[in-house]
């Protein structure tokens, strides 16, 4: 039995109430009492506080034909805003969302430097602009989460970003000194897994999200929490060896999974083979539409090696849901069916295998959602998926 002082119990009850309001979208006081098992007096007192704080709003339910129209409670999405940042090689992307995770504003800044001080100054400048633009709401920007394409420790220190060549950088501390808003750093694949859980897979406790773009990253949600490992570096699944003595990898080993089953490996191979410097998805799609035998063979090999790694992942983690984030898989006909046909071990168990419908936006949307979760102080969020989709089925902001 959980015991504690009155303030602690009030905090727990508040968290339960906010979580249910967000989950249901709109809910009455009576239904809140039923779903949380809290007394009506407790609900009334907590709701009064939340209304006074401007975190929730009341709405009369329209078209209610029996009895009095109930007063419905919902989260005030415009009480504050979350800023998600995707810090990638060559580009920094920014998205502002409301407290319901709906994107309000997005932009990207191209960068031609990897110098830490230059990028720090750029981040400070951009964040201050967002802070000024959204300071008229009740809570302004409630939190900032930055997606890092590399190793981030449990203390949120950047241990290593391969493409930026950053080692042991305390970006969190350096930004907070200048901004005055809580900053959080998280691995980009972890944020992708968080976005999949928060926006789409609401009934999932254990979810793996594998991103297949510039390398292979693995975000892991275990019992609705990030699985980070001993120091925070878990999830570097791209460096699992699938071909002993195979292709040389930058990590120092040979035969790493991402040398065979990442999108970058496909682009590198076809670019070299066909002497095309800036190969695009559109060009690969054209070859697929034409039935180009060589490209079809490359895609079949991609799926073959991808399946080897997935088989290992499934046996290691026994997840509910596995989400594959890859534009090439969305482009290639029957890719999911072909992968499933390769996963025929009698001891491999998982509930669902999906190709991400959020796509490349998942890490930045996950960043916004994590900032919201931390501000509302709830154990988990179930948010509606607001976004439109591109022709390939991935989300667009």
mmCIF file of C-alpha atoms in Angstrom:
data_model
loop_
_atom_site.group_PDB
_atom_site.id
_atom_site.type_symbol
_atom_site.label_atom_id
_atom_site.label_comp_id
_atom_site.label_asym_id
_atom_site.label_seq_id
_atom_site.Cartn_x
_atom_site.Cartn_y
_atom_site.Cartn_z
ATOM 1 C CA UNK A 1 0.000 0.000 0.000
ATOM 2 C CA UNK A 2 1.352 3.436 -0.977
ATOM 3 C CA UNK A 3 1.360 5.911 1.880
ATOM 4 C CA UNK A 4 2.554 9.489 2.183
ATOM 5 C CA UNK A 5 1.710 12.952 3.387
ATOM 6 C CA UNK A 6 -1.213 14.977 2.068
ATOM 7 C CA UNK A 7 0.894 16.897 -0.472
ATOM 8 C CA UNK A 8 2.256 13.688 -1.986
ATOM 9 C CA UNK A 9 -1.192 12.098 -2.229
ATOM 10 C CA UNK A 10 -2.572 15.272 -3.814
ATOM 11 C CA UNK A 11 0.225 15.179 -6.408
ATOM 12 C CA UNK A 12 -0.544 11.541 -7.280
ATOM 13 C CA UNK A 13 -4.271 12.282 -7.603
ATOM 14 C CA UNK A 14 -3.568 15.304 -9.789
ATOM 15 C CA UNK A 15 -1.439 13.175 -12.094
ATOM 16 C CA UNK A 16 -4.202 10.558 -12.382
ATOM 17 C CA UNK A 17 -6.792 13.204 -13.231
ATOM 18 C CA UNK A 18 -4.672 14.966 -15.855
ATOM 19 C CA UNK A 19 -3.740 11.650 -17.477
ATOM 20 C CA UNK A 20 -7.403 10.650 -17.842
ATOM 21 C CA UNK A 21 -8.447 14.046 -19.183
ATOM 22 C CA UNK A 22 -5.703 13.919 -21.820
ATOM 23 C CA UNK A 23 -6.455 10.281 -22.657
ATOM 24 C CA UNK A 24 -10.197 10.811 -23.138
ATOM 25 C CA UNK A 25 -9.990 14.232 -24.779
ATOM 26 C CA UNK A 26 -13.215 15.278 -23.059
ATOM 27 C CA UNK A 27 -14.588 13.782 -19.857
ATOM 28 C CA UNK A 28 -17.130 14.724 -17.180
ATOM 29 C CA UNK A 29 -16.393 14.993 -13.465
ATOM 30 C CA UNK A 30 -18.603 11.965 -12.816
ATOM 31 C CA UNK A 31 -16.739 9.807 -15.329
ATOM 32 C CA UNK A 32 -13.410 11.034 -13.944
ATOM 33 C CA UNK A 33 -14.464 9.781 -10.543
ATOM 34 C CA UNK A 34 -15.346 6.363 -11.979
ATOM 35 C CA UNK A 35 -12.147 5.892 -14.022
ATOM 36 C CA UNK A 36 -9.757 7.108 -11.308
ATOM 37 C CA UNK A 37 -11.618 5.617 -8.302
ATOM 38 C CA UNK A 38 -11.328 8.989 -6.594
ATOM 39 C CA UNK A 39 -14.197 10.518 -4.619
ATOM 40 C CA UNK A 40 -16.303 13.242 -6.179
ATOM 41 C CA UNK A 41 -15.104 15.656 -3.518
ATOM 42 C CA UNK A 42 -11.485 14.961 -4.470
ATOM 43 C CA UNK A 43 -12.307 15.374 -8.160
ATOM 44 C CA UNK A 44 -14.112 18.668 -7.526
ATOM 45 C CA UNK A 45 -11.234 20.108 -5.505
ATOM 46 C CA UNK A 46 -8.563 19.079 -7.997
ATOM 47 C CA UNK A 47 -10.587 20.241 -10.995
ATOM 48 C CA UNK A 48 -11.137 23.631 -9.340
ATOM 49 C CA UNK A 49 -7.356 24.007 -8.946
ATOM 50 C CA UNK A 50 -6.668 22.974 -12.557
ATOM 51 C CA UNK A 51 -9.297 25.403 -13.867
ATOM 52 C CA UNK A 52 -7.803 28.231 -11.819
ATOM 53 C CA UNK A 53 -4.347 27.377 -13.163
ATOM 54 C CA UNK A 54 -5.691 27.488 -16.720
ATOM 55 C CA UNK A 55 -4.563 23.929 -17.488
ATOM 56 C CA UNK A 56 -8.056 22.646 -18.250
ATOM 57 C CA UNK A 57 -11.224 24.162 -19.681
ATOM 58 C CA UNK A 58 -14.942 23.405 -19.397
ATOM 59 C CA UNK A 59 -17.181 22.733 -22.385
ATOM 60 C CA UNK A 60 -20.917 22.038 -22.551
ATOM 61 C CA UNK A 61 -21.530 18.882 -24.551
ATOM 62 C CA UNK A 62 -23.681 19.638 -27.586
ATOM 63 C CA UNK A 63 -26.463 17.370 -28.910
ATOM 64 C CA UNK A 64 -27.012 15.739 -25.518
ATOM 65 C CA UNK A 65 -30.675 14.742 -25.544
ATOM 66 C CA UNK A 66 -31.218 13.069 -22.154
ATOM 67 C CA UNK A 67 -31.263 15.188 -18.980
ATOM 68 C CA UNK A 68 -28.898 18.065 -18.249
ATOM 69 C CA UNK A 69 -26.007 18.639 -20.581
ATOM 70 C CA UNK A 70 -22.887 17.468 -18.739
ATOM 71 C CA UNK A 71 -19.981 19.853 -18.374
ATOM 72 C CA UNK A 72 -16.991 18.275 -20.051
ATOM 73 C CA UNK A 73 -13.380 18.847 -19.046
ATOM 74 C CA UNK A 74 -10.498 18.944 -21.483
ATOM 75 C CA UNK A 75 -6.871 20.008 -21.469
ATOM 76 C CA UNK A 76 -6.275 23.619 -22.458
ATOM 77 C CA UNK A 77 -3.916 22.948 -25.339
ATOM 78 C CA UNK A 78 -2.985 26.622 -25.686
ATOM 79 C CA UNK A 79 -2.016 27.158 -22.053
ATOM 80 C CA UNK A 80 1.581 26.516 -23.059
ATOM 81 C CA UNK A 81 3.798 25.141 -25.801
ATOM 82 C CA UNK A 82 6.530 22.524 -26.180
ATOM 83 C CA UNK A 83 9.626 22.994 -28.340
ATOM 84 C CA UNK A 84 11.139 19.938 -29.990
ATOM 85 C CA UNK A 85 14.518 20.198 -31.719
ATOM 86 C CA UNK A 86 16.161 17.630 -34.008
ATOM 87 C CA UNK A 87 19.911 18.307 -34.039
ATOM 88 C CA UNK A 88 21.197 16.469 -37.098
ATOM 89 C CA UNK A 89 24.255 16.714 -39.313
ATOM 90 C CA UNK A 90 23.803 19.607 -41.767
ATOM 91 C CA UNK A 91 20.405 20.683 -40.445
ATOM 92 C CA UNK A 92 18.607 21.622 -37.232
ATOM 93 C CA UNK A 93 14.819 21.285 -37.221
ATOM 94 C CA UNK A 94 12.446 23.020 -34.798
ATOM 95 C CA UNK A 95 8.790 22.244 -34.048
ATOM 96 C CA UNK A 96 6.479 24.010 -31.603
ATOM 97 C CA UNK A 97 3.436 22.036 -30.486
ATOM 98 C CA UNK A 98 0.560 22.868 -28.176
ATOM 99 C CA UNK A 99 -0.009 20.829 -25.012
ATOM 100 C CA UNK A 100 -1.989 18.271 -27.014
ATOM 101 C CA UNK A 101 1.000 17.553 -29.249
ATOM 102 C CA UNK A 102 -0.467 19.342 -32.274
ATOM 103 C CA UNK A 103 2.294 21.100 -34.257
ATOM 104 C CA UNK A 104 1.823 24.869 -34.450
ATOM 105 C CA UNK A 105 5.016 25.980 -36.145
ATOM 106 C CA UNK A 106 8.021 24.278 -37.765
ATOM 107 C CA UNK A 107 11.181 25.376 -39.496
ATOM 108 C CA UNK A 108 14.645 24.087 -40.335
ATOM 109 C CA UNK A 109 18.040 25.781 -40.441
ATOM 110 C CA UNK A 110 20.794 24.448 -42.683
ATOM 111 C CA UNK A 111 24.238 24.348 -41.067
ATOM 112 C CA UNK A 112 27.596 23.967 -42.786
ATOM 113 C CA UNK A 113 29.634 23.546 -39.628
ATOM 114 C CA UNK A 114 30.191 20.922 -36.950
ATOM 115 C CA UNK A 115 31.823 23.381 -34.535
ATOM 116 C CA UNK A 116 30.168 23.069 -31.116
ATOM 117 C CA UNK A 117 30.357 26.779 -30.214
ATOM 118 C CA UNK A 118 28.860 27.869 -33.546
ATOM 119 C CA UNK A 119 25.957 25.434 -33.232
ATOM 120 C CA UNK A 120 25.419 26.414 -29.587
ATOM 121 C CA UNK A 121 25.097 30.091 -30.579
ATOM 122 C CA UNK A 122 22.653 29.187 -33.353
ATOM 123 C CA UNK A 123 20.516 27.151 -30.943
ATOM 124 C CA UNK A 124 20.460 29.968 -28.382
ATOM 125 C CA UNK A 125 19.420 32.477 -31.052
ATOM 126 C CA UNK A 126 16.616 30.311 -32.417
ATOM 127 C CA UNK A 127 15.285 29.278 -28.998
ATOM 128 C CA UNK A 128 15.158 32.902 -27.828
ATOM 129 C CA UNK A 129 13.050 33.756 -30.894
ATOM 130 C CA UNK A 130 10.567 30.997 -30.084
ATOM 131 C CA UNK A 131 10.528 32.058 -26.442
ATOM 132 C CA UNK A 132 9.622 35.631 -27.444
ATOM 133 C CA UNK A 133 6.991 34.520 -29.966
ATOM 134 C CA UNK A 134 5.102 32.334 -27.480
ATOM 135 C CA UNK A 135 5.467 34.240 -24.200
ATOM 136 C CA UNK A 136 1.884 35.555 -24.225
ATOM 137 C CA UNK A 137 0.328 32.195 -23.318
ATOM 138 C CA UNK A 138 -0.233 31.318 -19.663
ATOM 139 C CA UNK A 139 2.907 29.169 -19.369
ATOM 140 C CA UNK A 140 4.872 30.122 -22.491
ATOM 141 C CA UNK A 141 7.285 27.413 -23.616
ATOM 142 C CA UNK A 142 6.945 24.734 -20.944
ATOM 143 C CA UNK A 143 9.975 22.693 -21.932
ATOM 144 C CA UNK A 144 12.547 21.989 -24.627
ATOM 145 C CA UNK A 145 13.736 18.537 -25.686
ATOM 146 C CA UNK A 146 16.565 18.033 -28.167
ATOM 147 C CA UNK A 147 16.974 14.859 -30.239
ATOM 148 C CA UNK A 148 20.641 13.854 -30.415
ATOM 149 C CA UNK A 149 21.881 11.510 -33.166
ATOM 150 C CA UNK A 150 24.401 9.827 -30.920
ATOM 151 C CA UNK A 151 25.145 8.604 -27.421
ATOM 152 C CA UNK A 152 23.556 10.498 -24.525
ATOM 153 C CA UNK A 153 24.303 9.491 -20.934
ATOM 154 C CA UNK A 154 21.723 9.162 -18.171
ATOM 155 C CA UNK A 155 22.978 12.537 -16.924
ATOM 156 C CA UNK A 156 22.111 13.969 -20.382
ATOM 157 C CA UNK A 157 25.743 14.589 -21.307
ATOM 158 C CA UNK A 158 26.519 14.074 -24.990
ATOM 159 C CA UNK A 159 29.058 11.239 -24.947
ATOM 160 C CA UNK A 160 29.583 10.976 -28.708
ATOM 161 C CA UNK A 161 27.904 12.197 -31.899
ATOM 162 C CA UNK A 162 29.664 10.416 -34.808
ATOM 163 C CA UNK A 163 28.824 12.786 -37.667
ATOM 164 C CA UNK A 164 29.467 15.947 -35.646
ATOM 165 C CA UNK A 165 32.601 14.468 -34.002
ATOM 166 C CA UNK A 166 31.434 15.715 -30.592
ATOM 167 C CA UNK A 167 32.786 14.091 -27.436
ATOM 168 C CA UNK A 168 31.634 14.745 -23.851
ATOM 169 C CA UNK A 169 29.653 17.951 -24.525
ATOM 170 C CA UNK A 170 27.344 19.387 -21.841
ATOM 171 C CA UNK A 171 24.873 21.027 -24.215
ATOM 172 C CA UNK A 172 22.056 20.884 -21.645
ATOM 173 C CA UNK A 173 23.958 22.999 -19.109
ATOM 174 C CA UNK A 174 25.337 25.416 -21.708
ATOM 175 C CA UNK A 175 21.853 26.116 -23.104
ATOM 176 C CA UNK A 176 20.108 26.423 -19.738
ATOM 177 C CA UNK A 177 22.588 29.126 -18.692
ATOM 178 C CA UNK A 178 21.477 31.210 -21.682
ATOM 179 C CA UNK A 179 17.781 30.322 -21.979
ATOM 180 C CA UNK A 180 16.311 29.933 -18.503
ATOM 181 C CA UNK A 181 13.975 27.121 -19.597
ATOM 182 C CA UNK A 182 14.441 23.430 -18.689
ATOM 183 C CA UNK A 183 16.354 21.656 -21.463
ATOM 184 C CA UNK A 184 16.405 17.887 -21.904
ATOM 185 C CA UNK A 185 18.530 15.791 -24.248
ATOM 186 C CA UNK A 186 17.538 12.363 -25.527
ATOM 187 C CA UNK A 187 18.716 9.953 -28.205
ATOM 188 C CA UNK A 188 16.752 10.416 -31.426
ATOM 189 C CA UNK A 189 15.741 6.743 -31.718
ATOM 190 C CA UNK A 190 14.384 6.781 -28.160
ATOM 191 C CA UNK A 191 12.274 9.822 -29.048
ATOM 192 C CA UNK A 192 10.996 8.041 -32.165
ATOM 193 C CA UNK A 193 9.868 5.119 -30.011
ATOM 194 C CA UNK A 194 8.224 7.569 -27.595
ATOM 195 C CA UNK A 195 6.318 9.258 -30.442
ATOM 196 C CA UNK A 196 5.054 5.896 -31.705
ATOM 197 C CA UNK A 197 3.834 5.001 -28.209
ATOM 198 C CA UNK A 198 2.261 8.401 -27.418
ATOM 199 C CA UNK A 199 0.550 9.136 -30.740
ATOM 200 C CA UNK A 200 -0.371 5.713 -32.141
ATOM 201 C CA UNK A 201 0.213 2.635 -29.979
ATOM 202 C CA UNK A 202 -1.751 3.571 -26.870
ATOM 203 C CA UNK A 203 -2.294 0.014 -25.672
ATOM 204 C CA UNK A 204 1.374 -0.963 -25.866
ATOM 205 C CA UNK A 205 3.637 -1.326 -22.839
ATOM 206 C CA UNK A 206 6.716 -2.682 -24.656
ATOM 207 C CA UNK A 207 7.608 -1.139 -28.008
ATOM 208 C CA UNK A 208 10.724 -1.196 -30.178
ATOM 209 C CA UNK A 209 11.243 1.412 -32.903
ATOM 210 C CA UNK A 210 14.076 0.826 -35.368
ATOM 211 C CA UNK A 211 15.168 3.802 -37.466
ATOM 212 C CA UNK A 212 16.917 2.861 -40.704
ATOM 213 C CA UNK A 213 18.039 6.135 -42.287
ATOM 214 C CA UNK A 214 21.689 7.232 -41.904
ATOM 215 C CA UNK A 215 22.461 4.145 -39.806
ATOM 216 C CA UNK A 216 20.314 1.892 -37.622
ATOM 217 C CA UNK A 217 19.121 3.072 -34.236
ATOM 218 C CA UNK A 218 16.861 1.360 -31.748
ATOM 219 C CA UNK A 219 14.491 3.127 -29.382
ATOM 220 C CA UNK A 220 13.091 0.934 -26.620
ATOM 221 C CA UNK A 221 10.023 1.534 -24.481
ATOM 222 C CA UNK A 222 9.844 -1.083 -21.723
ATOM 223 C CA UNK A 223 6.867 -0.859 -19.357
ATOM 224 C CA UNK A 224 6.295 2.663 -20.707
ATOM 225 C CA UNK A 225 9.808 3.822 -19.800
ATOM 226 C CA UNK A 226 12.951 4.235 -21.866
ATOM 227 C CA UNK A 227 15.330 1.303 -21.619
ATOM 228 C CA UNK A 228 18.750 2.965 -21.587
ATOM 229 C CA UNK A 229 21.125 0.364 -20.179
ATOM 230 C CA UNK A 230 23.888 0.849 -17.601
ATOM 231 C CA UNK A 231 25.101 4.329 -18.612
ATOM 232 C CA UNK A 232 22.382 5.290 -21.076
ATOM 233 C CA UNK A 233 23.938 3.947 -24.268
ATOM 234 C CA UNK A 234 21.639 0.993 -25.003
ATOM 235 C CA UNK A 235 20.074 0.778 -28.445
ATOM 236 C CA UNK A 236 23.142 0.896 -30.725
ATOM 237 C CA UNK A 237 21.681 -2.102 -32.520
ATOM 238 C CA UNK A 238 23.171 -1.063 -35.865
ATOM 239 C CA UNK A 239 26.523 -2.361 -34.641
ATOM 240 C CA UNK A 240 25.267 -5.871 -34.005
ATOM 241 C CA UNK A 241 27.370 -8.135 -36.242
ATOM 242 C CA UNK A 242 25.277 -10.033 -38.790
ATOM 243 C CA UNK A 243 28.073 -10.974 -41.242
ATOM 244 C CA UNK A 244 31.250 -12.080 -39.403
ATOM 245 C CA UNK A 245 34.282 -10.689 -41.200
ATOM 246 C CA UNK A 246 32.020 -8.623 -43.475
ATOM 247 C CA UNK A 247 32.156 -4.991 -44.537
ATOM 248 C CA UNK A 248 34.322 -2.636 -42.497
ATOM 249 C CA UNK A 249 32.314 -0.334 -40.216
ATOM 250 C CA UNK A 250 33.376 3.038 -38.806
ATOM 251 C CA UNK A 251 32.912 1.630 -35.299
ATOM 252 C CA UNK A 252 35.960 -0.619 -35.809
ATOM 253 C CA UNK A 253 34.153 -3.929 -36.324
ATOM 254 C CA UNK A 254 33.337 -5.756 -39.540
ATOM 255 C CA UNK A 255 29.923 -6.946 -40.672
ATOM 256 C CA UNK A 256 27.729 -4.568 -38.643
ATOM 257 C CA UNK A 257 23.991 -4.676 -39.334
ATOM 258 C CA UNK A 258 23.793 -1.069 -40.543
ATOM 259 C CA UNK A 259 26.337 -1.799 -43.313
ATOM 260 C CA UNK A 260 23.723 -4.116 -44.853
ATOM 261 C CA UNK A 261 20.267 -2.994 -43.713
ATOM 262 C CA UNK A 262 20.287 0.806 -43.408
ATOM 263 C CA UNK A 263 18.987 3.121 -46.114
ATOM 264 C CA UNK A 264 22.402 4.791 -46.298
ATOM 265 C CA UNK A 265 23.947 1.436 -47.283
ATOM 266 C CA UNK A 266 21.475 1.146 -50.181
ATOM 267 C CA UNK A 267 22.083 4.714 -51.318
ATOM 268 C CA UNK A 268 25.866 4.279 -51.139
ATOM 269 C CA UNK A 269 25.760 1.078 -53.165
ATOM 270 C CA UNK A 270 23.465 2.398 -55.909
ATOM 271 C CA UNK A 271 25.246 5.777 -56.066
ATOM 272 C CA UNK A 272 28.583 4.071 -56.637
ATOM 273 C CA UNK A 273 27.208 1.427 -58.983
ATOM 274 C CA UNK A 274 25.386 3.933 -61.207
ATOM 275 C CA UNK A 275 27.772 6.863 -60.794
ATOM 276 C CA UNK A 276 25.062 9.191 -59.448
ATOM 277 C CA UNK A 277 26.346 11.651 -56.864
ATOM 278 C CA UNK A 278 23.099 12.901 -55.261
ATOM 279 C CA UNK A 279 20.775 9.935 -55.539
ATOM 280 C CA UNK A 280 17.189 10.606 -54.414
ATOM 281 C CA UNK A 281 14.256 8.542 -53.202
ATOM 282 C CA UNK A 282 12.394 9.668 -56.301
ATOM 283 C CA UNK A 283 15.031 8.091 -58.547
ATOM 284 C CA UNK A 284 14.861 4.797 -56.649
ATOM 285 C CA UNK A 285 11.058 4.908 -56.830
ATOM 286 C CA UNK A 286 11.289 5.398 -60.609
ATOM 287 C CA UNK A 287 13.562 2.368 -60.941
ATOM 288 C CA UNK A 288 11.184 0.299 -58.838
ATOM 289 C CA UNK A 289 8.233 1.377 -60.987
ATOM 290 C CA UNK A 290 10.192 0.357 -64.093
ATOM 291 C CA UNK A 291 10.920 -3.080 -62.605
ATOM 292 C CA UNK A 292 14.694 -2.522 -62.658
ATOM 293 C CA UNK A 293 16.090 -5.997 -61.873
ATOM 294 C CA UNK A 294 19.261 -4.786 -60.176
ATOM 295 C CA UNK A 295 17.385 -2.399 -57.886
ATOM 296 C CA UNK A 296 14.799 -5.067 -57.070
ATOM 297 C CA UNK A 297 17.625 -7.457 -56.139
ATOM 298 C CA UNK A 298 19.191 -4.767 -53.913
ATOM 299 C CA UNK A 299 15.879 -4.258 -52.129
ATOM 300 C CA UNK A 300 15.450 -7.997 -51.625
ATOM 301 C CA UNK A 301 18.923 -8.165 -50.065
ATOM 302 C CA UNK A 302 18.020 -5.173 -47.885
ATOM 303 C CA UNK A 303 14.950 -7.016 -46.596
ATOM 304 C CA UNK A 304 16.927 -10.252 -46.126
ATOM 305 C CA UNK A 305 19.548 -8.631 -43.888
ATOM 306 C CA UNK A 306 16.939 -6.509 -42.148
ATOM 307 C CA UNK A 307 15.061 -9.682 -41.230
ATOM 308 C CA UNK A 308 18.194 -11.262 -39.712
ATOM 309 C CA UNK A 309 18.610 -8.350 -37.309
ATOM 310 C CA UNK A 310 14.892 -8.217 -36.505
ATOM 311 C CA UNK A 311 14.899 -11.913 -35.644
ATOM 312 C CA UNK A 312 17.691 -11.254 -33.136
ATOM 313 C CA UNK A 313 15.856 -8.249 -31.670
ATOM 314 C CA UNK A 314 12.614 -10.173 -31.234
ATOM 315 C CA UNK A 315 14.353 -13.034 -29.461
ATOM 316 C CA UNK A 316 16.245 -10.651 -27.177
ATOM 317 C CA UNK A 317 13.355 -8.380 -26.147
ATOM 318 C CA UNK A 318 10.040 -10.182 -26.840
ATOM 319 C CA UNK A 319 8.254 -6.875 -27.599
ATOM 320 C CA UNK A 320 4.552 -6.172 -28.010
ATOM 321 C CA UNK A 321 5.098 -3.994 -31.077
ATOM 322 C CA UNK A 322 8.012 -3.440 -33.457
ATOM 323 C CA UNK A 323 7.934 -0.305 -35.612
ATOM 324 C CA UNK A 324 10.251 0.053 -38.613
ATOM 325 C CA UNK A 325 10.986 3.630 -39.644
ATOM 326 C CA UNK A 326 12.102 3.590 -43.285
ATOM 327 C CA UNK A 327 10.962 5.447 -46.369
ATOM 328 C CA UNK A 328 12.363 2.710 -48.629
ATOM 329 C CA UNK A 329 10.130 0.145 -46.933
ATOM 330 C CA UNK A 330 7.108 2.409 -47.450
ATOM 331 C CA UNK A 331 8.040 2.663 -51.134
ATOM 332 C CA UNK A 332 8.680 -1.031 -51.783
ATOM 333 C CA UNK A 333 5.558 -3.123 -52.515
ATOM 334 C CA UNK A 334 4.733 -5.840 -49.970
ATOM 335 C CA UNK A 335 7.854 -5.094 -47.936
ATOM 336 C CA UNK A 336 6.157 -5.880 -44.624
ATOM 337 C CA UNK A 337 4.778 -9.159 -45.933
ATOM 338 C CA UNK A 338 8.234 -10.181 -47.177
ATOM 339 C CA UNK A 339 9.819 -9.367 -43.808
ATOM 340 C CA UNK A 340 7.186 -11.373 -41.946
ATOM 341 C CA UNK A 341 7.825 -14.348 -44.226
ATOM 342 C CA UNK A 342 11.467 -14.294 -43.150
ATOM 343 C CA UNK A 343 10.563 -14.284 -39.437
ATOM 344 C CA UNK A 344 9.543 -17.924 -39.194
ATOM 345 C CA UNK A 345 11.318 -19.095 -36.042
ATOM 346 C CA UNK A 346 9.014 -21.057 -33.744
ATOM 347 C CA UNK A 347 10.521 -19.355 -30.672
ATOM 348 C CA UNK A 348 10.200 -15.730 -31.894
ATOM 349 C CA UNK A 349 7.218 -13.989 -30.339
ATOM 350 C CA UNK A 350 5.864 -10.498 -30.928
ATOM 351 C CA UNK A 351 2.358 -9.100 -31.257
ATOM 352 C CA UNK A 352 2.618 -6.617 -34.104
ATOM 353 C CA UNK A 353 5.103 -5.532 -36.772
ATOM 354 C CA UNK A 354 4.452 -2.168 -38.430
ATOM 355 C CA UNK A 355 6.105 0.331 -40.765
ATOM 356 C CA UNK A 356 6.023 3.783 -39.168
ATOM 357 C CA UNK A 357 3.363 6.170 -40.437
ATOM 358 C CA UNK A 358 5.067 9.050 -38.630
ATOM 359 C CA UNK A 359 8.391 8.632 -40.413
ATOM 360 C CA UNK A 360 11.270 11.091 -40.120
ATOM 361 C CA UNK A 361 9.170 13.480 -38.021
ATOM 362 C CA UNK A 362 8.953 10.929 -35.208
ATOM 363 C CA UNK A 363 11.996 12.086 -33.244
ATOM 364 C CA UNK A 364 10.979 15.763 -33.202
ATOM 365 C CA UNK A 365 7.350 14.932 -32.369
ATOM 366 C CA UNK A 366 8.612 12.611 -29.655
ATOM 367 C CA UNK A 367 10.677 15.520 -28.334
ATOM 368 C CA UNK A 368 7.569 17.732 -28.112
ATOM 369 C CA UNK A 369 5.594 14.931 -26.440
ATOM 370 C CA UNK A 370 8.333 14.300 -23.863
ATOM 371 C CA UNK A 371 8.402 18.002 -22.950
ATOM 372 C CA UNK A 372 4.600 17.889 -22.465
ATOM 373 C CA UNK A 373 4.800 14.745 -20.325
ATOM 374 C CA UNK A 374 7.419 16.308 -18.074
ATOM 375 C CA UNK A 375 5.442 19.552 -17.715
ATOM 376 C CA UNK A 376 2.168 17.792 -16.887
ATOM 377 C CA UNK A 377 4.036 15.356 -14.624
ATOM 378 C CA UNK A 378 2.118 12.282 -15.776
ATOM 379 C CA UNK A 379 3.463 8.709 -16.110
ATOM 380 C CA UNK A 380 2.426 8.401 -19.770
ATOM 381 C CA UNK A 381 0.510 10.301 -22.446
ATOM 382 C CA UNK A 382 -2.057 9.152 -24.993
ATOM 383 C CA UNK A 383 -2.281 11.935 -27.567
ATOM 384 C CA UNK A 384 -4.262 12.064 -30.830
ATOM 385 C CA UNK A 385 -2.303 11.844 -34.074
ATOM 386 C CA UNK A 386 -2.976 15.177 -35.792
ATOM 387 C CA UNK A 387 -0.692 15.076 -38.799
ATOM 388 C CA UNK A 388 -1.355 14.821 -42.505
ATOM 389 C CA UNK A 389 0.615 12.299 -44.534
ATOM 390 C CA UNK A 390 2.812 12.512 -47.636
ATOM 391 C CA UNK A 391 2.308 10.376 -50.723
ATOM 392 C CA UNK A 392 4.492 7.673 -49.167
ATOM 393 C CA UNK A 393 2.282 7.562 -46.071
ATOM 394 C CA UNK A 394 4.661 9.289 -43.658
ATOM 395 C CA UNK A 395 3.703 12.272 -41.528
ATOM 396 C CA UNK A 396 4.180 15.835 -42.688
ATOM 397 C CA UNK A 397 4.155 18.892 -40.454
#
